[in-house]
mmCIF file of C-alpha atoms in Angstrom:
data_model
loop_
_atom_site.group_PDB
_atom_site.id
_atom_site.type_symbol
_atom_site.label_atom_id
_atom_site.label_comp_id
_atom_site.label_asym_id
_atom_site.label_seq_id
_atom_site.Cartn_x
_atom_site.Cartn_y
_atom_site.Cartn_z
ATOM 1 C CA MET A 1 0.371 -10.746 -37.884
ATOM 2 C CA ASN A 2 0.175 -14.418 -38.821
ATOM 3 C CA GLY A 3 3.681 -15.006 -37.460
ATOM 4 C CA ILE A 4 2.741 -14.227 -33.848
ATOM 5 C CA ASP A 5 2.409 -17.308 -31.671
ATOM 6 C CA LEU A 6 -0.129 -16.043 -29.154
ATOM 7 C CA LEU A 7 -0.104 -19.306 -27.206
ATOM 8 C CA SER A 8 3.653 -18.985 -26.698
ATOM 9 C CA ILE A 9 3.233 -15.403 -25.465
ATOM 10 C CA ARG A 10 0.479 -16.523 -23.093
ATOM 11 C CA GLU A 11 2.657 -19.330 -21.738
ATOM 12 C CA GLN A 12 5.533 -16.911 -21.177
ATOM 13 C CA PHE A 13 3.174 -14.527 -19.342
ATOM 14 C CA ASN A 14 1.930 -17.354 -17.137
ATOM 15 C CA GLN A 15 5.442 -18.669 -16.487
ATOM 16 C CA ASN A 16 6.620 -15.201 -15.430
ATOM 17 C CA HIS A 17 3.458 -14.453 -13.394
ATOM 18 C CA ILE A 18 2.709 -11.365 -15.472
ATOM 19 C CA LEU A 19 -0.413 -9.626 -14.213
ATOM 20 C CA LEU A 20 -0.421 -6.781 -16.695
ATOM 21 C CA CYS A 21 1.419 -5.965 -19.894
ATOM 22 C CA PHE A 22 1.069 -2.989 -22.208
ATOM 23 C CA ASN A 23 2.990 -1.905 -25.282
ATOM 24 C CA GLY A 24 2.120 1.114 -27.374
ATOM 25 C CA PRO A 25 1.398 4.836 -27.340
ATOM 26 C CA ILE A 26 0.504 6.053 -23.869
ATOM 27 C CA SER A 27 -1.809 8.922 -22.955
ATOM 28 C CA ARG A 28 -3.069 10.303 -19.670
ATOM 29 C CA SER A 29 -6.434 8.573 -20.045
ATOM 30 C CA LEU A 30 -4.757 5.278 -20.929
ATOM 31 C CA ILE A 31 -2.505 5.532 -17.861
ATOM 32 C CA GLU A 32 -5.663 5.963 -15.764
ATOM 33 C CA GLU A 33 -7.473 3.024 -17.377
ATOM 34 C CA ILE A 34 -4.489 0.703 -17.025
ATOM 35 C CA GLY A 35 -4.157 1.920 -13.437
ATOM 36 C CA LYS A 36 -7.746 0.867 -12.751
ATOM 37 C CA ALA A 37 -7.067 -2.544 -14.266
ATOM 38 C CA LEU A 38 -3.903 -2.834 -12.166
ATOM 39 C CA ARG A 39 -5.843 -2.062 -8.983
ATOM 40 C CA ASN A 40 -8.349 -4.779 -9.895
ATOM 41 C CA TYR A 41 -5.556 -7.299 -10.587
ATOM 42 C CA LEU A 42 -3.887 -6.492 -7.273
ATOM 43 C CA GLN A 43 -7.168 -6.842 -5.431
ATOM 44 C CA ALA A 44 -7.837 -10.198 -7.127
ATOM 45 C CA ASP A 45 -4.269 -11.255 -6.266
ATOM 46 C CA ASN A 46 -5.006 -10.441 -2.590
ATOM 47 C CA ALA A 47 -2.189 -7.901 -2.382
ATOM 48 C CA GLN A 48 -1.735 -6.248 0.994
ATOM 49 C CA PRO A 49 -3.245 -2.716 0.904
ATOM 50 C CA GLY A 50 0.124 -1.018 1.512
ATOM 51 C CA ALA A 51 1.833 -3.073 -1.185
ATOM 52 C CA ALA A 52 -1.010 -2.413 -3.618
ATOM 53 C CA MET A 53 -0.704 1.344 -3.060
ATOM 54 C CA ASP A 54 3.075 1.191 -3.559
ATOM 55 C CA VAL A 55 2.752 -0.859 -6.772
ATOM 56 C CA PHE A 56 0.138 1.545 -8.070
ATOM 57 C CA GLY A 57 2.270 4.570 -7.111
ATOM 58 C CA VAL A 58 5.348 3.142 -8.832
ATOM 59 C CA TYR A 59 3.330 2.317 -11.960
ATOM 60 C CA ILE A 60 1.903 5.857 -12.072
ATOM 61 C CA GLU A 61 5.302 7.513 -11.552
ATOM 62 C CA LEU A 62 7.079 5.479 -14.231
ATOM 63 C CA THR A 63 4.341 5.797 -16.854
ATOM 64 C CA GLN A 64 3.808 9.512 -16.264
ATOM 65 C CA ASN A 65 7.557 10.058 -16.591
ATOM 66 C CA ILE A 66 7.454 8.325 -19.979
ATOM 67 C CA ARG A 67 4.490 10.399 -21.142
ATOM 68 C CA HIS A 68 6.031 13.688 -19.971
ATOM 69 C CA TYR A 69 9.392 12.826 -21.523
ATOM 70 C CA ALA A 70 7.870 11.955 -24.910
ATOM 71 C CA SER A 71 5.780 15.118 -24.836
ATOM 72 C CA ARG A 72 8.723 17.340 -23.865
ATOM 73 C CA LEU A 73 10.801 15.987 -26.756
ATOM 74 C CA ASN A 74 7.879 16.162 -29.201
ATOM 75 C CA TYR A 75 8.160 12.456 -29.968
ATOM 76 C CA ASN A 76 5.550 11.157 -32.381
ATOM 77 C CA GLU A 77 3.148 8.394 -31.330
ATOM 78 C CA GLN A 78 5.557 5.589 -32.273
ATOM 79 C CA GLU A 79 8.590 7.230 -30.626
ATOM 80 C CA GLY A 80 6.573 8.002 -27.501
ATOM 81 C CA SER A 81 5.386 4.429 -27.022
ATOM 82 C CA ALA A 82 5.850 2.704 -23.705
ATOM 83 C CA THR A 83 6.266 -0.895 -22.640
ATOM 84 C CA VAL A 84 4.954 -1.655 -19.154
ATOM 85 C CA VAL A 85 4.905 -5.000 -17.354
ATOM 86 C CA VAL A 86 3.737 -5.809 -13.834
ATOM 87 C CA ALA A 87 4.553 -9.311 -12.603
ATOM 88 C CA ARG A 88 4.741 -11.189 -9.334
ATOM 89 C CA ASP A 89 7.909 -13.074 -8.439
ATOM 90 C CA GLU A 90 8.329 -16.277 -6.439
ATOM 91 C CA ALA A 91 9.047 -14.310 -3.247
ATOM 92 C CA GLY A 92 5.693 -12.528 -3.512
ATOM 93 C CA HIS A 93 7.114 -9.181 -4.622
ATOM 94 C CA TYR A 94 5.690 -7.229 -7.525
ATOM 95 C CA ASN A 95 8.047 -6.294 -10.354
ATOM 96 C CA VAL A 96 7.041 -3.072 -12.067
ATOM 97 C CA MET A 97 8.947 -2.595 -15.311
ATOM 98 C CA ALA A 98 8.640 0.299 -17.718
ATOM 99 C CA GLY A 99 10.605 1.150 -20.806
ATOM 100 C CA ASN A 100 10.680 3.712 -23.556
ATOM 101 C CA LEU A 101 12.767 5.294 -26.260
ATOM 102 C CA VAL A 102 15.152 7.991 -24.962
ATOM 103 C CA GLU A 103 17.967 10.159 -26.163
ATOM 104 C CA MET A 104 21.208 8.366 -25.215
ATOM 105 C CA ALA A 105 22.496 11.205 -23.022
ATOM 106 C CA ASP A 106 19.235 11.272 -21.066
ATOM 107 C CA GLY A 107 19.233 7.490 -20.677
ATOM 108 C CA GLU A 108 22.828 7.487 -19.459
ATOM 109 C CA ARG A 109 22.009 10.208 -16.916
ATOM 110 C CA ILE A 110 19.013 8.300 -15.569
ATOM 111 C CA CYS A 111 20.965 5.017 -15.400
ATOM 112 C CA GLN A 112 23.705 6.796 -13.461
ATOM 113 C CA ARG A 113 21.133 8.265 -11.053
ATOM 114 C CA ILE A 114 19.505 4.869 -10.508
ATOM 115 C CA ASP A 115 22.945 3.349 -9.850
ATOM 116 C CA GLU A 116 23.554 6.064 -7.232
ATOM 117 C CA LEU A 117 20.187 5.409 -5.596
ATOM 118 C CA ALA A 118 20.915 1.666 -5.540
ATOM 119 C CA THR A 119 23.848 2.287 -3.182
ATOM 120 C CA MET A 120 21.659 4.061 -0.614
ATOM 121 C CA ASP A 121 19.915 2.388 2.304
ATOM 122 C CA LYS A 122 16.389 3.343 3.417
ATOM 123 C CA GLN A 123 17.703 6.137 5.685
ATOM 124 C CA GLY A 124 19.843 7.557 2.896
ATOM 125 C CA LEU A 125 16.911 7.497 0.485
ATOM 126 C CA LYS A 126 14.704 9.226 3.059
ATOM 127 C CA ALA A 127 17.306 11.946 3.629
ATOM 128 C CA ALA A 128 17.813 12.447 -0.110
ATOM 129 C CA TYR A 129 14.039 12.652 -0.595
ATOM 130 C CA LYS A 130 13.704 15.327 2.095
ATOM 131 C CA THR A 131 16.624 17.289 0.637
ATOM 132 C CA GLN A 132 15.132 17.119 -2.868
ATOM 133 C CA LEU A 133 11.710 18.081 -1.512
ATOM 134 C CA ARG A 134 13.131 21.242 0.062
ATOM 135 C CA ALA A 135 15.296 22.193 -2.917
ATOM 136 C CA PRO A 136 14.000 25.069 -5.047
ATOM 137 C CA ARG A 137 12.709 24.021 -8.446
ATOM 138 C CA ASP A 138 14.597 25.375 -11.405
ATOM 139 C CA ALA A 139 11.896 26.598 -13.786
ATOM 140 C CA ASP A 140 14.277 26.339 -16.763
ATOM 141 C CA GLY A 141 15.826 23.055 -15.667
ATOM 142 C CA VAL A 142 15.052 19.668 -17.116
ATOM 143 C CA SER A 143 12.978 17.581 -14.768
ATOM 144 C CA GLY A 144 13.341 13.850 -14.378
ATOM 145 C CA ALA A 145 15.373 11.563 -12.141
ATOM 146 C CA GLY A 146 14.419 13.739 -9.188
ATOM 147 C CA LEU A 147 11.752 13.503 -6.522
ATOM 148 C CA GLY A 148 9.597 10.921 -8.324
ATOM 149 C CA LEU A 149 12.518 8.568 -8.883
ATOM 150 C CA LEU A 150 13.499 8.938 -5.235
ATOM 151 C CA ASP A 151 9.945 8.071 -4.240
ATOM 152 C CA VAL A 152 10.057 4.930 -6.400
ATOM 153 C CA ALA A 153 13.395 3.961 -4.822
ATOM 154 C CA ARG A 154 11.911 4.435 -1.340
ATOM 155 C CA LYS A 155 8.929 2.204 -2.155
ATOM 156 C CA SER A 156 11.142 -0.513 -3.641
ATOM 157 C CA ALA A 157 11.976 -3.648 -1.654
ATOM 158 C CA ALA A 158 15.229 -4.032 -3.603
ATOM 159 C CA PRO A 159 17.447 -1.510 -5.368
ATOM 160 C CA MET A 160 15.990 -0.317 -8.655
ATOM 161 C CA THR A 161 17.787 -1.341 -11.811
ATOM 162 C CA ALA A 162 18.007 0.310 -15.202
ATOM 163 C CA ARG A 163 19.198 -0.909 -18.561
ATOM 164 C CA LEU A 164 19.912 1.198 -21.619
ATOM 165 C CA VAL A 165 20.165 -0.503 -25.004
ATOM 166 C CA ARG A 166 21.523 1.603 -27.874
ATOM 167 C CA ILE A 167 19.176 1.605 -30.855
ATOM 168 C CA SER A 168 20.921 4.235 -32.967
ATOM 169 C CA GLU A 169 23.692 6.780 -32.605
ATOM 170 C CA GLN A 170 21.415 9.170 -30.717
ATOM 171 C CA ARG A 171 18.729 6.975 -29.156
ATOM 172 C CA GLY A 172 18.327 3.986 -26.898
ATOM 173 C CA PHE A 173 15.660 2.009 -25.098
ATOM 174 C CA LEU A 174 15.629 2.611 -21.349
ATOM 175 C CA SER A 175 14.140 -0.063 -19.082
ATOM 176 C CA ILE A 176 13.580 0.511 -15.361
ATOM 177 C CA LEU A 177 12.679 -2.194 -12.856
ATOM 178 C CA ALA A 178 11.304 -1.541 -9.387
ATOM 179 C CA VAL A 179 10.564 -4.436 -7.030
ATOM 180 C CA VAL A 180 7.794 -3.704 -4.526
#
C-alpha cells in the first residue's frame, strides 16, 4: 500500500473531470448507494434533469449487468469485481464507463453487438428497441446485450464503444463507454 501515490491519482481524477470512481466487488446495495452518490454529484454539477436521469439509468444498467453476469457465472468476489467511472468531458457530456472480467466468448459477443449498435442512427436504435421489446423472451436463453444495451445506446449522445483485453486463454476484461 505504501507504493500508491494518492496525490497522483487525485490529480489524474481532477484532470479527467472524474466525478465518481469505484473498483471492487459490487452488490445490489452498493449499486444503490453509489447511485445515490451519483445523483448528488450530478445535482451539485448542475446537470440538466433529463441528462441526470440518463446518466443514472446508464450507470444502473451497466452495473446491474455486471452483477448479474458475475452471479450467473458463479464468479467469486474478486472475479465479480467491477470498475466504474463517471466523468465529464470538455463538451459537457458525461462519460459512463464500466468494466469487468468476462469469458472471452461473451466479451467478443458483446463487443460485436456494441459495434452493430454503433452503426445505427437514433431511428434505427428506436426500431431495434421496439422489436426487442416485442420479442418473446427465451426462458433458457442467455440474457445480456439485449434490451438494456439498446436502451443505453438510445440514451447515448455518441455511439457506445467497447474494448476487450485478453487476460488469459479463457478470460478478458470488458470495458464499455457510454457518452450521455
